[in-house]
PDB file of C-alpha atoms and ligand atoms in Angstrom:
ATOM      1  CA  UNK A   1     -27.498   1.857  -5.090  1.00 44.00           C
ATOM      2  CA  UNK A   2     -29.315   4.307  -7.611  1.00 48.00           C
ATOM      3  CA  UNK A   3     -30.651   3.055 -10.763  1.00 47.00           C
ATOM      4  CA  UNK A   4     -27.750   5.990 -12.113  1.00 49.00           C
ATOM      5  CA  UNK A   5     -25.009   4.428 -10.379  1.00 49.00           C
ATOM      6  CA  UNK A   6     -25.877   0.610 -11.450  1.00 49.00           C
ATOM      7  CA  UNK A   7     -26.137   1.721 -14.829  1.00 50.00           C
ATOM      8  CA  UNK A   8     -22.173   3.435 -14.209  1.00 51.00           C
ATOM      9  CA  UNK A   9     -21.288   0.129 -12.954  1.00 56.00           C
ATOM     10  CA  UNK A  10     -22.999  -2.308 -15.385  1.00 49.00           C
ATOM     11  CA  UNK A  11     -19.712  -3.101 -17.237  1.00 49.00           C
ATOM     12  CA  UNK A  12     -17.575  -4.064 -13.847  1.00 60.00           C
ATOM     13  CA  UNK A  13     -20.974  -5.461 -12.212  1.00 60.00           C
ATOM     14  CA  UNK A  14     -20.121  -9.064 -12.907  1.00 78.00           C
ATOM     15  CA  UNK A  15     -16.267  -8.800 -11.369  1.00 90.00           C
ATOM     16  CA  UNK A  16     -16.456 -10.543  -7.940  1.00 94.00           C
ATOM     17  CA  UNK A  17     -13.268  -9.574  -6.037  1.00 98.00           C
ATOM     18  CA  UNK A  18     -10.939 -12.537  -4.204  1.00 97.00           C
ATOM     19  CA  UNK A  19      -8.061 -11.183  -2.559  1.00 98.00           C
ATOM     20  CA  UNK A  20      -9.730  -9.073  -0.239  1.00 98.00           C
ATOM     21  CA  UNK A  21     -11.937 -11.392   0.883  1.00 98.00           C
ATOM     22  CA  UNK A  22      -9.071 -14.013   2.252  1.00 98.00           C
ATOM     23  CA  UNK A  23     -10.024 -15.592   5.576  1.00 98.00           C
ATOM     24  CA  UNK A  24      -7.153 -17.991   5.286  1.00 97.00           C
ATOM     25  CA  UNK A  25      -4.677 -15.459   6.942  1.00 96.00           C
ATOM     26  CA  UNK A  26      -5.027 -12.562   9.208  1.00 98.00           C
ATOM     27  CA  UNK A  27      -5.440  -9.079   7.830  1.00 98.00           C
ATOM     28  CA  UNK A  28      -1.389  -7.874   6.547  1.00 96.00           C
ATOM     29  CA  UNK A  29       0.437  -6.897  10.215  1.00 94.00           C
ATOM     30  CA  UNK A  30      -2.328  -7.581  12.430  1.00 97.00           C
ATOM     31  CA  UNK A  31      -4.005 -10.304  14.404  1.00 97.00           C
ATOM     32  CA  UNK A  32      -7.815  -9.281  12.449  1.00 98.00           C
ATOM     33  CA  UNK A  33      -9.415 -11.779  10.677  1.00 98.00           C
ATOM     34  CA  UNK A  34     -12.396 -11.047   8.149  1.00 98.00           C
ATOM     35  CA  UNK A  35     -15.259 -12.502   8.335  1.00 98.00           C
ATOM     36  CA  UNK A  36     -16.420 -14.590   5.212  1.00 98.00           C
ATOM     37  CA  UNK A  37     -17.848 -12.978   2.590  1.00 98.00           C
ATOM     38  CA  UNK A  38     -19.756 -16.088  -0.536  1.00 98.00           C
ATOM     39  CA  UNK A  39     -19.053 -15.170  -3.423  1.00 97.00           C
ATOM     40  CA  UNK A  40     -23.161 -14.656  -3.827  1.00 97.00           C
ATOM     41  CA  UNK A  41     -23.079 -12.256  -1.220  1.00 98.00           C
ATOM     42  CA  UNK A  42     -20.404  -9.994  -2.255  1.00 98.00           C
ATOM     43  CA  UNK A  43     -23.305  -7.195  -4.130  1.00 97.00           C
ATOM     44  CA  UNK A  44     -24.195  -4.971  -1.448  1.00 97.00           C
ATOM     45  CA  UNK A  45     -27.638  -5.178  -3.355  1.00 96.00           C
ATOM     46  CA  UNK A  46     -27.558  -8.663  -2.089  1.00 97.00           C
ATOM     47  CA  UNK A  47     -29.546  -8.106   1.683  1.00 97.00           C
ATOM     48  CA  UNK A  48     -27.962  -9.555   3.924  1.00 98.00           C
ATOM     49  CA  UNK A  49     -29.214  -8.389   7.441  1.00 97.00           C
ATOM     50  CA  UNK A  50     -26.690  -9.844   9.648  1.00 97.00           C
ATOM     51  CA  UNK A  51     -23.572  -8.921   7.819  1.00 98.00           C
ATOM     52  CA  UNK A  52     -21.066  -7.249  10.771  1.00 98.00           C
ATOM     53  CA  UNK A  53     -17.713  -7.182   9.945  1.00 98.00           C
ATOM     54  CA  UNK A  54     -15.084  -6.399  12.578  1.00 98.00           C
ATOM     55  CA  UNK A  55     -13.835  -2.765  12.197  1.00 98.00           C
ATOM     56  CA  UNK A  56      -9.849  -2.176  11.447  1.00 98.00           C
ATOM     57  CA  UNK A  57      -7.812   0.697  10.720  1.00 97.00           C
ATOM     58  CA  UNK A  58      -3.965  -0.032  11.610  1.00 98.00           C
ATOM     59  CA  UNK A  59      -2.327   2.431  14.000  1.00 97.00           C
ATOM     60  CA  UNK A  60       0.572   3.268  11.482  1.00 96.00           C
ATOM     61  CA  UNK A  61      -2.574   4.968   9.403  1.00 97.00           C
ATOM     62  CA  UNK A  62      -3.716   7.010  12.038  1.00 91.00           C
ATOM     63  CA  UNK A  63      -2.291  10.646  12.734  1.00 92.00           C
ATOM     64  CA  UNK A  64      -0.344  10.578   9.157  1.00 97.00           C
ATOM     65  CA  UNK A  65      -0.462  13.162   6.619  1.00 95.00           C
ATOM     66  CA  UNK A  66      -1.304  11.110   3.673  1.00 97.00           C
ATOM     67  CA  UNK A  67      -4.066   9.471   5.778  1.00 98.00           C
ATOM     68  CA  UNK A  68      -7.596  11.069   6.380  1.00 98.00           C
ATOM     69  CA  UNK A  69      -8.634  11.789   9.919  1.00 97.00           C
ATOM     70  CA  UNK A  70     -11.578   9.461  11.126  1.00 96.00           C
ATOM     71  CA  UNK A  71     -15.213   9.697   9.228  1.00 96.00           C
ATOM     72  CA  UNK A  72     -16.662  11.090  13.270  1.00 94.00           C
ATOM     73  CA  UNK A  73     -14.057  13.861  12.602  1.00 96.00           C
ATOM     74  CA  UNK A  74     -16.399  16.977  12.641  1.00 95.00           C
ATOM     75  CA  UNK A  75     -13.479  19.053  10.954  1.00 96.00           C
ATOM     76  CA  UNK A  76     -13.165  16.469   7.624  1.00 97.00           C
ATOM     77  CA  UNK A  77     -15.135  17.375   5.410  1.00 96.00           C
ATOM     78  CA  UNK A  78     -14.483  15.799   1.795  1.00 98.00           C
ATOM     79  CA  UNK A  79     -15.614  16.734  -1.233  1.00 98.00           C
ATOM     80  CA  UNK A  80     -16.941  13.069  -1.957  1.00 98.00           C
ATOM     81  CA  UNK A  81     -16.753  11.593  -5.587  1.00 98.00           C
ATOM     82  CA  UNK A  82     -14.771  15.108  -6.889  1.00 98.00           C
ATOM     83  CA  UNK A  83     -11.573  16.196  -6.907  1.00 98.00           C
ATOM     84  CA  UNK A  84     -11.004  17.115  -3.432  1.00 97.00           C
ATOM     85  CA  UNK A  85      -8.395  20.109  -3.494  1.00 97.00           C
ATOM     86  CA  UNK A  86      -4.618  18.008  -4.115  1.00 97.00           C
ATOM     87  CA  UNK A  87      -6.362  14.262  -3.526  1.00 98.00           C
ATOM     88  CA  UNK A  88      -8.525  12.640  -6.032  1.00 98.00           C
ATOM     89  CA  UNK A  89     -11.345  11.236  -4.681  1.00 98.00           C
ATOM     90  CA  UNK A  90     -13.304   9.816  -7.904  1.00 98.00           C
ATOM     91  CA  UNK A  91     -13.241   6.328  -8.532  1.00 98.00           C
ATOM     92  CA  UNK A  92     -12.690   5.010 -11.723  1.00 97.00           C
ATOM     93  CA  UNK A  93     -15.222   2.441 -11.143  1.00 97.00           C
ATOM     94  CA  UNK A  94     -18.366   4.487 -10.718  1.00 96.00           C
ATOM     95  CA  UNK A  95     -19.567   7.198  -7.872  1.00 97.00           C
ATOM     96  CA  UNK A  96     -19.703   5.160  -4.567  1.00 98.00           C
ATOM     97  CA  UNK A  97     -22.442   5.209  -2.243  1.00 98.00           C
ATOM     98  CA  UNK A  98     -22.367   5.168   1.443  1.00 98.00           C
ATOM     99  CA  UNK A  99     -22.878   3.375   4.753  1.00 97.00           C
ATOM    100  CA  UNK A 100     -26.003   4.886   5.912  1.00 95.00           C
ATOM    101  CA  UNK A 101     -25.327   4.016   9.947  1.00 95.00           C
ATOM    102  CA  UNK A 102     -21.510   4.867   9.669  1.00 96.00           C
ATOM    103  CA  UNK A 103     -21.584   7.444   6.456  1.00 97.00           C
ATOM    104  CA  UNK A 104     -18.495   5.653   5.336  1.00 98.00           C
ATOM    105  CA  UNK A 105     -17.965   5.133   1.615  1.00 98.00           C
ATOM    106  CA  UNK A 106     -18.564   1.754   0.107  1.00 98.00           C
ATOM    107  CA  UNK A 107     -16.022  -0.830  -1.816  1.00 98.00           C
ATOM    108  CA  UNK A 108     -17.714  -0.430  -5.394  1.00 98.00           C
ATOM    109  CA  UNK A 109     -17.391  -3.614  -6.102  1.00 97.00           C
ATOM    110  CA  UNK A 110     -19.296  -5.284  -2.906  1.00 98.00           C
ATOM    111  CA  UNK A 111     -17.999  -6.568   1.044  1.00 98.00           C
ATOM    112  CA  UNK A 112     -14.683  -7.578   1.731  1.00 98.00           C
ATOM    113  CA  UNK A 113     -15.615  -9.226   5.198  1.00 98.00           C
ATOM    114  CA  UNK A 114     -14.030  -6.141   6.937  1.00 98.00           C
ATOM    115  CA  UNK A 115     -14.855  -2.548   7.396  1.00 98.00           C
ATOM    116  CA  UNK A 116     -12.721   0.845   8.241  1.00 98.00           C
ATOM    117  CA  UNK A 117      -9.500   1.274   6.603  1.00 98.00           C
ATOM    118  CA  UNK A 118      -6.920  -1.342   7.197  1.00 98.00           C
ATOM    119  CA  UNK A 119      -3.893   0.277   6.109  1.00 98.00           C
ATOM    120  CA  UNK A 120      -5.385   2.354   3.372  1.00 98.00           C
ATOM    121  CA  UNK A 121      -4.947   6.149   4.083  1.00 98.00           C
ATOM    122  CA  UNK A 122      -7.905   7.291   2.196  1.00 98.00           C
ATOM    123  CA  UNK A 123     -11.475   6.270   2.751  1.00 98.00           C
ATOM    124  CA  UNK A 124     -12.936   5.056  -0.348  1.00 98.00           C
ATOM    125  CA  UNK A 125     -10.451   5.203  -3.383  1.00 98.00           C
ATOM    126  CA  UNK A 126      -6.661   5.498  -2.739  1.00 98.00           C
ATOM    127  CA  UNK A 127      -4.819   5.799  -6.099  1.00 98.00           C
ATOM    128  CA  UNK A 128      -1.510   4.224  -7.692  1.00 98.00           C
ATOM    129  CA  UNK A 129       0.008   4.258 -10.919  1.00 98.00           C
ATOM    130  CA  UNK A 130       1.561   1.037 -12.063  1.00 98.00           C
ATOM    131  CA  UNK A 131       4.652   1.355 -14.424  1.00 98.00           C
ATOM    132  CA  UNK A 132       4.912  -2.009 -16.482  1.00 98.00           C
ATOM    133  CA  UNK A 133       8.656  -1.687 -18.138  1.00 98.00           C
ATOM    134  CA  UNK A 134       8.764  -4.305 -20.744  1.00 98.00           C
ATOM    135  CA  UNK A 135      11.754  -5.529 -22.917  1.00 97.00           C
ATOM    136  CA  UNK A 136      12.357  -8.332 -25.725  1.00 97.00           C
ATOM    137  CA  UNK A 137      15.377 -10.707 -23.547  1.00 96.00           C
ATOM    138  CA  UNK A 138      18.083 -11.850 -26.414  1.00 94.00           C
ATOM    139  CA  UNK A 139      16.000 -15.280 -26.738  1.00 96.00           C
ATOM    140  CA  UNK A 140      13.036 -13.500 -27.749  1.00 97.00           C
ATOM    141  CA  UNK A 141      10.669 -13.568 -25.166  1.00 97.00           C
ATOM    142  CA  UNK A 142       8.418 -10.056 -23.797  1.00 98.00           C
ATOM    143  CA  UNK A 143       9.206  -9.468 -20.071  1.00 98.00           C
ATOM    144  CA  UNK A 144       8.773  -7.056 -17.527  1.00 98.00           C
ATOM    145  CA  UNK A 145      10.432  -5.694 -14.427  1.00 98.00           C
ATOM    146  CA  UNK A 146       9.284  -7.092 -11.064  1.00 98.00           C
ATOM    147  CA  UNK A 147       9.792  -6.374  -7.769  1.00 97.00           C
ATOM    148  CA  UNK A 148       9.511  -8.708  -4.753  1.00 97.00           C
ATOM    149  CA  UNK A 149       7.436  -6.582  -1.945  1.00 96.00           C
ATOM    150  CA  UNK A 150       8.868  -6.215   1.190  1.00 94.00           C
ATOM    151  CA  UNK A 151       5.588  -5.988   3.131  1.00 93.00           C
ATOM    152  CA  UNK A 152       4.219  -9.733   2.123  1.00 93.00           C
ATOM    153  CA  UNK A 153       7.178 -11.222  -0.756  1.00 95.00           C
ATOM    154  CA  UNK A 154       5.174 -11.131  -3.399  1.00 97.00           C
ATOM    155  CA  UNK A 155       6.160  -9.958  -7.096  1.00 98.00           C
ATOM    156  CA  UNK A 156       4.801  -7.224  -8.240  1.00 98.00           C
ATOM    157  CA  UNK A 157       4.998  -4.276 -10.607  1.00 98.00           C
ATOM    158  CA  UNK A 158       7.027  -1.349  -9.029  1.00 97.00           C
ATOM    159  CA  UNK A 159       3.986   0.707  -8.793  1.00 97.00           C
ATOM    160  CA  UNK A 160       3.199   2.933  -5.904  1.00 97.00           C
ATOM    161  CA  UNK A 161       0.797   5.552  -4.310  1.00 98.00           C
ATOM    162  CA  UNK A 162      -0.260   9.159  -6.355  1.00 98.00           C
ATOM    163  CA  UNK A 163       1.027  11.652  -3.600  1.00 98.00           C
ATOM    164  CA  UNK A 164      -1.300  14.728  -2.968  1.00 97.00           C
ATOM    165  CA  UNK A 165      -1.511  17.225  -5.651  1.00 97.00           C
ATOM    166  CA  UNK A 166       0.742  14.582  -7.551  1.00 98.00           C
ATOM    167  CA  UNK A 167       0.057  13.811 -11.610  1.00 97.00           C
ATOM    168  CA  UNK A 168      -0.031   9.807 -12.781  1.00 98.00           C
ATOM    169  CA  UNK A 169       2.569  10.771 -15.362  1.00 96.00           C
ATOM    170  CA  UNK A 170       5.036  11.643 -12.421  1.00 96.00           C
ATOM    171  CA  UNK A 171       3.771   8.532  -9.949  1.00 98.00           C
ATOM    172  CA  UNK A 172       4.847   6.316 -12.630  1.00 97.00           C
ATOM    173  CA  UNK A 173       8.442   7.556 -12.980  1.00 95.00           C
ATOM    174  CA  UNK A 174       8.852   8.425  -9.419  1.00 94.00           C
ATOM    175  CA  UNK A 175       7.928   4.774  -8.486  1.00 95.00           C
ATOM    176  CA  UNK A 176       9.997   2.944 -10.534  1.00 95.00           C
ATOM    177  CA  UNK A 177      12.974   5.169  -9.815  1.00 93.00           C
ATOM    178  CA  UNK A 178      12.406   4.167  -6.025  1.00 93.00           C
ATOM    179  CA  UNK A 179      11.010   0.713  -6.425  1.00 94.00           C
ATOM    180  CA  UNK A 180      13.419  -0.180  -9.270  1.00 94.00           C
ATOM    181  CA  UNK A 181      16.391   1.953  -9.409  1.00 90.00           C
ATOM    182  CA  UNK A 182      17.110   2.461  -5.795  1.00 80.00           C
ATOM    183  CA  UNK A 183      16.192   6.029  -5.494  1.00 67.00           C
ATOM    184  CA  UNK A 184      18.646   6.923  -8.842  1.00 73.00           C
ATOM    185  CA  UNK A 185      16.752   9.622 -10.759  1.00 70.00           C
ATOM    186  CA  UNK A 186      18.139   8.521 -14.591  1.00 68.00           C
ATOM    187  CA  UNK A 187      16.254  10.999 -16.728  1.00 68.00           C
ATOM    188  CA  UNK A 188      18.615  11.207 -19.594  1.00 74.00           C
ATOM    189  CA  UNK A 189      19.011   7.779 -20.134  1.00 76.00           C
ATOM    190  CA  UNK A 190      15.153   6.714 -19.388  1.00 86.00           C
ATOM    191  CA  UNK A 191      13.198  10.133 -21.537  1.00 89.00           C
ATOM    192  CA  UNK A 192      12.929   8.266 -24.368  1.00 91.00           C
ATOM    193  CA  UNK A 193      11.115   5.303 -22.727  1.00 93.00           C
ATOM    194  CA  UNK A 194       9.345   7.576 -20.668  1.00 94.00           C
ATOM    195  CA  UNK A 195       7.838   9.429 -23.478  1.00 94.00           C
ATOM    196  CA  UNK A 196       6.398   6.271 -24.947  1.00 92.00           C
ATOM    197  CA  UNK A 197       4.140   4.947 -22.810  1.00 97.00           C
ATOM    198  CA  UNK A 198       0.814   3.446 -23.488  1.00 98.00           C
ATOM    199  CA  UNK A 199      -1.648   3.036 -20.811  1.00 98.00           C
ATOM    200  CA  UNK A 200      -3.018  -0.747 -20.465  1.00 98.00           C
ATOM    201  CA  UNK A 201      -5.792  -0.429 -17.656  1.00 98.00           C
ATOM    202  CA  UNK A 202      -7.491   2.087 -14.893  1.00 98.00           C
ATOM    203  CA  UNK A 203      -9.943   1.220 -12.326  1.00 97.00           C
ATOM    204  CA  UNK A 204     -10.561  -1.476  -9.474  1.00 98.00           C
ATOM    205  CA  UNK A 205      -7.268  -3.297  -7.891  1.00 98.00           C
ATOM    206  CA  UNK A 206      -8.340  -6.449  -6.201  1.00 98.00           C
ATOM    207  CA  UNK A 207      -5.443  -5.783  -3.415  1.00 98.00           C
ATOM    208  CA  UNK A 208      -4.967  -7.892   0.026  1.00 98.00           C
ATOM    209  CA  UNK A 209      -5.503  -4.139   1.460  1.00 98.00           C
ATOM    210  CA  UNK A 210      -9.153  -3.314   0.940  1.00 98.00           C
ATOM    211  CA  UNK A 211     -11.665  -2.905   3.292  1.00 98.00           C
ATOM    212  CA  UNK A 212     -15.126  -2.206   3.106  1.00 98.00           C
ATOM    213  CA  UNK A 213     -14.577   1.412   2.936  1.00 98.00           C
ATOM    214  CA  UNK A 214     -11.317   1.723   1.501  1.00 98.00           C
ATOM    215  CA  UNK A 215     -10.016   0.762  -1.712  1.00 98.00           C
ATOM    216  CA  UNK A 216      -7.445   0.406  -4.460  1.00 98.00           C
ATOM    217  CA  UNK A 217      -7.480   1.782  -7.728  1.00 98.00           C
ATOM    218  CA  UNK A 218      -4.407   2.655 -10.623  1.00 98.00           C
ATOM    219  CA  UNK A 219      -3.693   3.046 -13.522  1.00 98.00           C
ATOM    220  CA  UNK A 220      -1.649   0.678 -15.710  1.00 98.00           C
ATOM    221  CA  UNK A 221       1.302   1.736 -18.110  1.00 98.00           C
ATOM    222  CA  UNK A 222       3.479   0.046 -20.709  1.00 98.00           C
ATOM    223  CA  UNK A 223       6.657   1.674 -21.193  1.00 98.00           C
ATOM    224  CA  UNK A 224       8.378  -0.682 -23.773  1.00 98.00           C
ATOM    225  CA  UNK A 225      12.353  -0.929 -24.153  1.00 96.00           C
ATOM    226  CA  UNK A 226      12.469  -1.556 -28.084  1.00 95.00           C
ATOM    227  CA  UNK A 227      15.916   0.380 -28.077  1.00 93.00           C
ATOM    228  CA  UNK A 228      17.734  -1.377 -25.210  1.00 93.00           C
ATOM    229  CA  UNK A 229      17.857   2.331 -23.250  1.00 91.00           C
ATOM    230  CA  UNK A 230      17.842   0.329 -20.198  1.00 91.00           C
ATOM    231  CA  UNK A 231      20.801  -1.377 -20.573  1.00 88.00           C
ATOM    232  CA  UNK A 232      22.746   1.994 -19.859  1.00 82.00           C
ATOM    233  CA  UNK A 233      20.913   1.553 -16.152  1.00 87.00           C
ATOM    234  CA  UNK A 234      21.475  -0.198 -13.282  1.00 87.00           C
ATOM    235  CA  UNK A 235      17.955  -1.839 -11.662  1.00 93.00           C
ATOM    236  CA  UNK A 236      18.044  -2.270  -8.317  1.00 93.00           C
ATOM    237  CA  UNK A 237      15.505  -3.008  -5.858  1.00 94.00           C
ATOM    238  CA  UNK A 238      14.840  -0.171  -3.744  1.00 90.00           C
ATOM    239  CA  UNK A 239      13.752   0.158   0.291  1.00 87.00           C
ATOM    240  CA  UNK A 240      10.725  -1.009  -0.086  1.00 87.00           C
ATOM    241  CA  UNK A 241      11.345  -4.381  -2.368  1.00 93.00           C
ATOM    242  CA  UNK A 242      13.843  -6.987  -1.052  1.00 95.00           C
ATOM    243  CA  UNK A 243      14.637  -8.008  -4.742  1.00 97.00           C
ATOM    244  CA  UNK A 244      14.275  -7.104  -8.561  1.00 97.00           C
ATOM    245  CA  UNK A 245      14.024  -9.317 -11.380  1.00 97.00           C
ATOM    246  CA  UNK A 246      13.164  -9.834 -15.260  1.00 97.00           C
ATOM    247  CA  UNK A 247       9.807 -11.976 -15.565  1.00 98.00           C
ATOM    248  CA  UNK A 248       8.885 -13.409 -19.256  1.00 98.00           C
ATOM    249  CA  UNK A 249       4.955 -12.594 -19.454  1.00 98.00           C
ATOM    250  CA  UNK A 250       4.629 -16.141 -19.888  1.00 96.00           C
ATOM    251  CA  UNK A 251       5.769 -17.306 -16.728  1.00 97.00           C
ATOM    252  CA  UNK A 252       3.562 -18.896 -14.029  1.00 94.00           C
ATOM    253  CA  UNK A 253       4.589 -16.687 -11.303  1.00 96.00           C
ATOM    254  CA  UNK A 254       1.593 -15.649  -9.114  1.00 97.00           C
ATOM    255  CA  UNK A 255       1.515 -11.911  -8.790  1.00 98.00           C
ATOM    256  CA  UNK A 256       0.829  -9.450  -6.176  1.00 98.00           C
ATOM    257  CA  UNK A 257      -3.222  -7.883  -6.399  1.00 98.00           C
ATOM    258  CA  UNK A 258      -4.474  -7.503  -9.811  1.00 98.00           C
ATOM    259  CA  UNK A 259      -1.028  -7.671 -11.379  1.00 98.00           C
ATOM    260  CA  UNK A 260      -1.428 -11.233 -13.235  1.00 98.00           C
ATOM    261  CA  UNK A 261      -4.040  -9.745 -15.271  1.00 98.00           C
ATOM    262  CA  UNK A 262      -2.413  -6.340 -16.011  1.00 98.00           C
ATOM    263  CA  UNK A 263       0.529  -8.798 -17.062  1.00 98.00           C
ATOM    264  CA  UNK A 264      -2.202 -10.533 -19.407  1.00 98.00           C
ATOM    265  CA  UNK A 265      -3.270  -6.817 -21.013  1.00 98.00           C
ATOM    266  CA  UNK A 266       0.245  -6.093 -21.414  1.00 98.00           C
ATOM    267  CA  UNK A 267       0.872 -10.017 -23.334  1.00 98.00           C
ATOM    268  CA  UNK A 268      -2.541  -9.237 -25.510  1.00 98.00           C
ATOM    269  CA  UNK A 269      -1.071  -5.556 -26.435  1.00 98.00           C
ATOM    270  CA  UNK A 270       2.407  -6.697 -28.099  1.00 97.00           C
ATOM    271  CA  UNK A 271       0.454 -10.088 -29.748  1.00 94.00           C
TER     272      UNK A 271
HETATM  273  C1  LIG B   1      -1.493  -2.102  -5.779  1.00 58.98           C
HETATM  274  O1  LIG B   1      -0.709  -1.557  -4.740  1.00 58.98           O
HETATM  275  C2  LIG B   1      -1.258  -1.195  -6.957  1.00 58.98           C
HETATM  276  O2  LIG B   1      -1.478  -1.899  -8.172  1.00 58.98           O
HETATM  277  C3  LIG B   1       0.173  -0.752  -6.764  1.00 58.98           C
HETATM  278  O3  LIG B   1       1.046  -1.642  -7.408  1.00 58.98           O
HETATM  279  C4  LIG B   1       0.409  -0.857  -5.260  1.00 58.98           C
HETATM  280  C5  LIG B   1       0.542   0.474  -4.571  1.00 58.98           C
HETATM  281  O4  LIG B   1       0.726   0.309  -3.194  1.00 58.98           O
HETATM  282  P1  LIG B   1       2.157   0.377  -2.497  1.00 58.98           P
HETATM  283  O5  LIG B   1       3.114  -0.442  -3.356  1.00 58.98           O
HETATM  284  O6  LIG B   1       2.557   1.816  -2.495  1.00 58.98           O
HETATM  285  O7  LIG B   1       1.991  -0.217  -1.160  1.00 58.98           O
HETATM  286  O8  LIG B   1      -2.824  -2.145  -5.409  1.00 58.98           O
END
């Protein structure tokens, strides 16, 4: 890494990611295990010779229109670290660097134990936008609307994927109308809240997902109900959540990726 990009980094250089790094299960719908990663040896400026992780990008990635083709590809030809036509391709942690042997980009914030994509579309940063809708219950108490994920049953904040070409403002409504309304497109009831927001967090997501080369990043939203506009709408888990649910900010709950400590940003910005 240049002495340019560790400078960039310096403020996320002491975050060691977990989740991606968990040998305990397989990698999410496959048999592929990663290989450990110490916690000492998570820096890619930490040498370490013999580091080979097994190579996995799932089949339901390949072929698909929001996925890139393979890096051997001679036809892809990104416009690395930029704004790449309709797909954002900066990170929000720094510019990334590459594999020299395999040209692939490189997780920012060190080894995950596995390289390709996983199920990540993009290589190197694929972006969401996390809504966080927050409300005071009748008992006094800030909470926020979860949903339980379909792919591994965790809670989580309805956030989703930044289509091609797509702004954040319009990720973060279109996600919670799917994730959290069942598809219902309320935009009378919900412009208010909409028009409120306040933006809690961008840059690394410590997701299950990442790879090596492929990445999470969003950025974090509180729209806050102070006028009880959402209690003209009907929440409803959508296709890709099983169920939806208040959570009080104070709950123990374990949360999907980095969502625990967006819920901690959110608790420290109404205190
Ligand atoms: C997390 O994955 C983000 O914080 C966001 O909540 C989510 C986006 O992925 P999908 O829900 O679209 O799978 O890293």
């Amino acid at each position: 890494m240049s002495i340019w990009n560790h400078l960039l980094c310096r403020p996320i250089m002491s975050f060691v990611h977990q989740k991606c790094r968990n040998v305990d299960v397989p990698y999410l719908g496959s048999q592929v295990r990663r290989i450990p990663v110490p916690d000492e040896l998570v820096k890619w400026s930490r040498e370490w010779t013999e580091y080979k992780p097994p190579v996995h990008t799932d089949s339901k990635v390949q072929g698909q229109v929001w996925a890139d083709p393979e890096i051997s590809d001679k036809t892809f030809q990104p416009a690395w670290n930029s704004v790449d036509g309709k797909i954002n391709r900066v990170s929000f942690v720094c510019p990334y660097t590459f594999d020299s042997n395999t040209l692939c980009p490189l997780n920012p914030i060190g080894r995950t134990g596995l390289a390709g994509r996983g199920l990540l579309g993009r290589w190197g940063p694929n972006h969401a936008a996390d809504p966080i809708v927050s409300r005071i219950s009748d008992e006094g108490h800030l909470e926020f609307v979860a949903i339980q994920r379909r792919d591994n049953s965790e809670w989580a904040i309805p956030g989703g994927m930044v289509d091609a070409g797509e702004q954040v403002s319009q990720t973060l409504q279109r996600e919670f109308a799917e994730e959290a309304m069942h598809g219902v497109v309320d935009k009378k009831s919900l412009e208010e809240l909409w028009s409120c927001g306040k933006e809690l967090y961008r840059g690394y997501v410590d997701d299950p997902r990442n790879t090596d080369n492929a990445w999470m990043e969003t950025v974090v939203v509180n729209f806050h109900d102070a006028k009880g506009l959402l209690k003209n709408v009907t929440l409803q888990a959508g296709d890709d959540a099983t169920s939806l649910r208040w959570i009080r900010v104070d709950s123990k709950e374990p949360l999907y990726a980095s969502h625990s400590h967006f819920i901690q940003l959110l608790k420290a910005s109404h205190s």
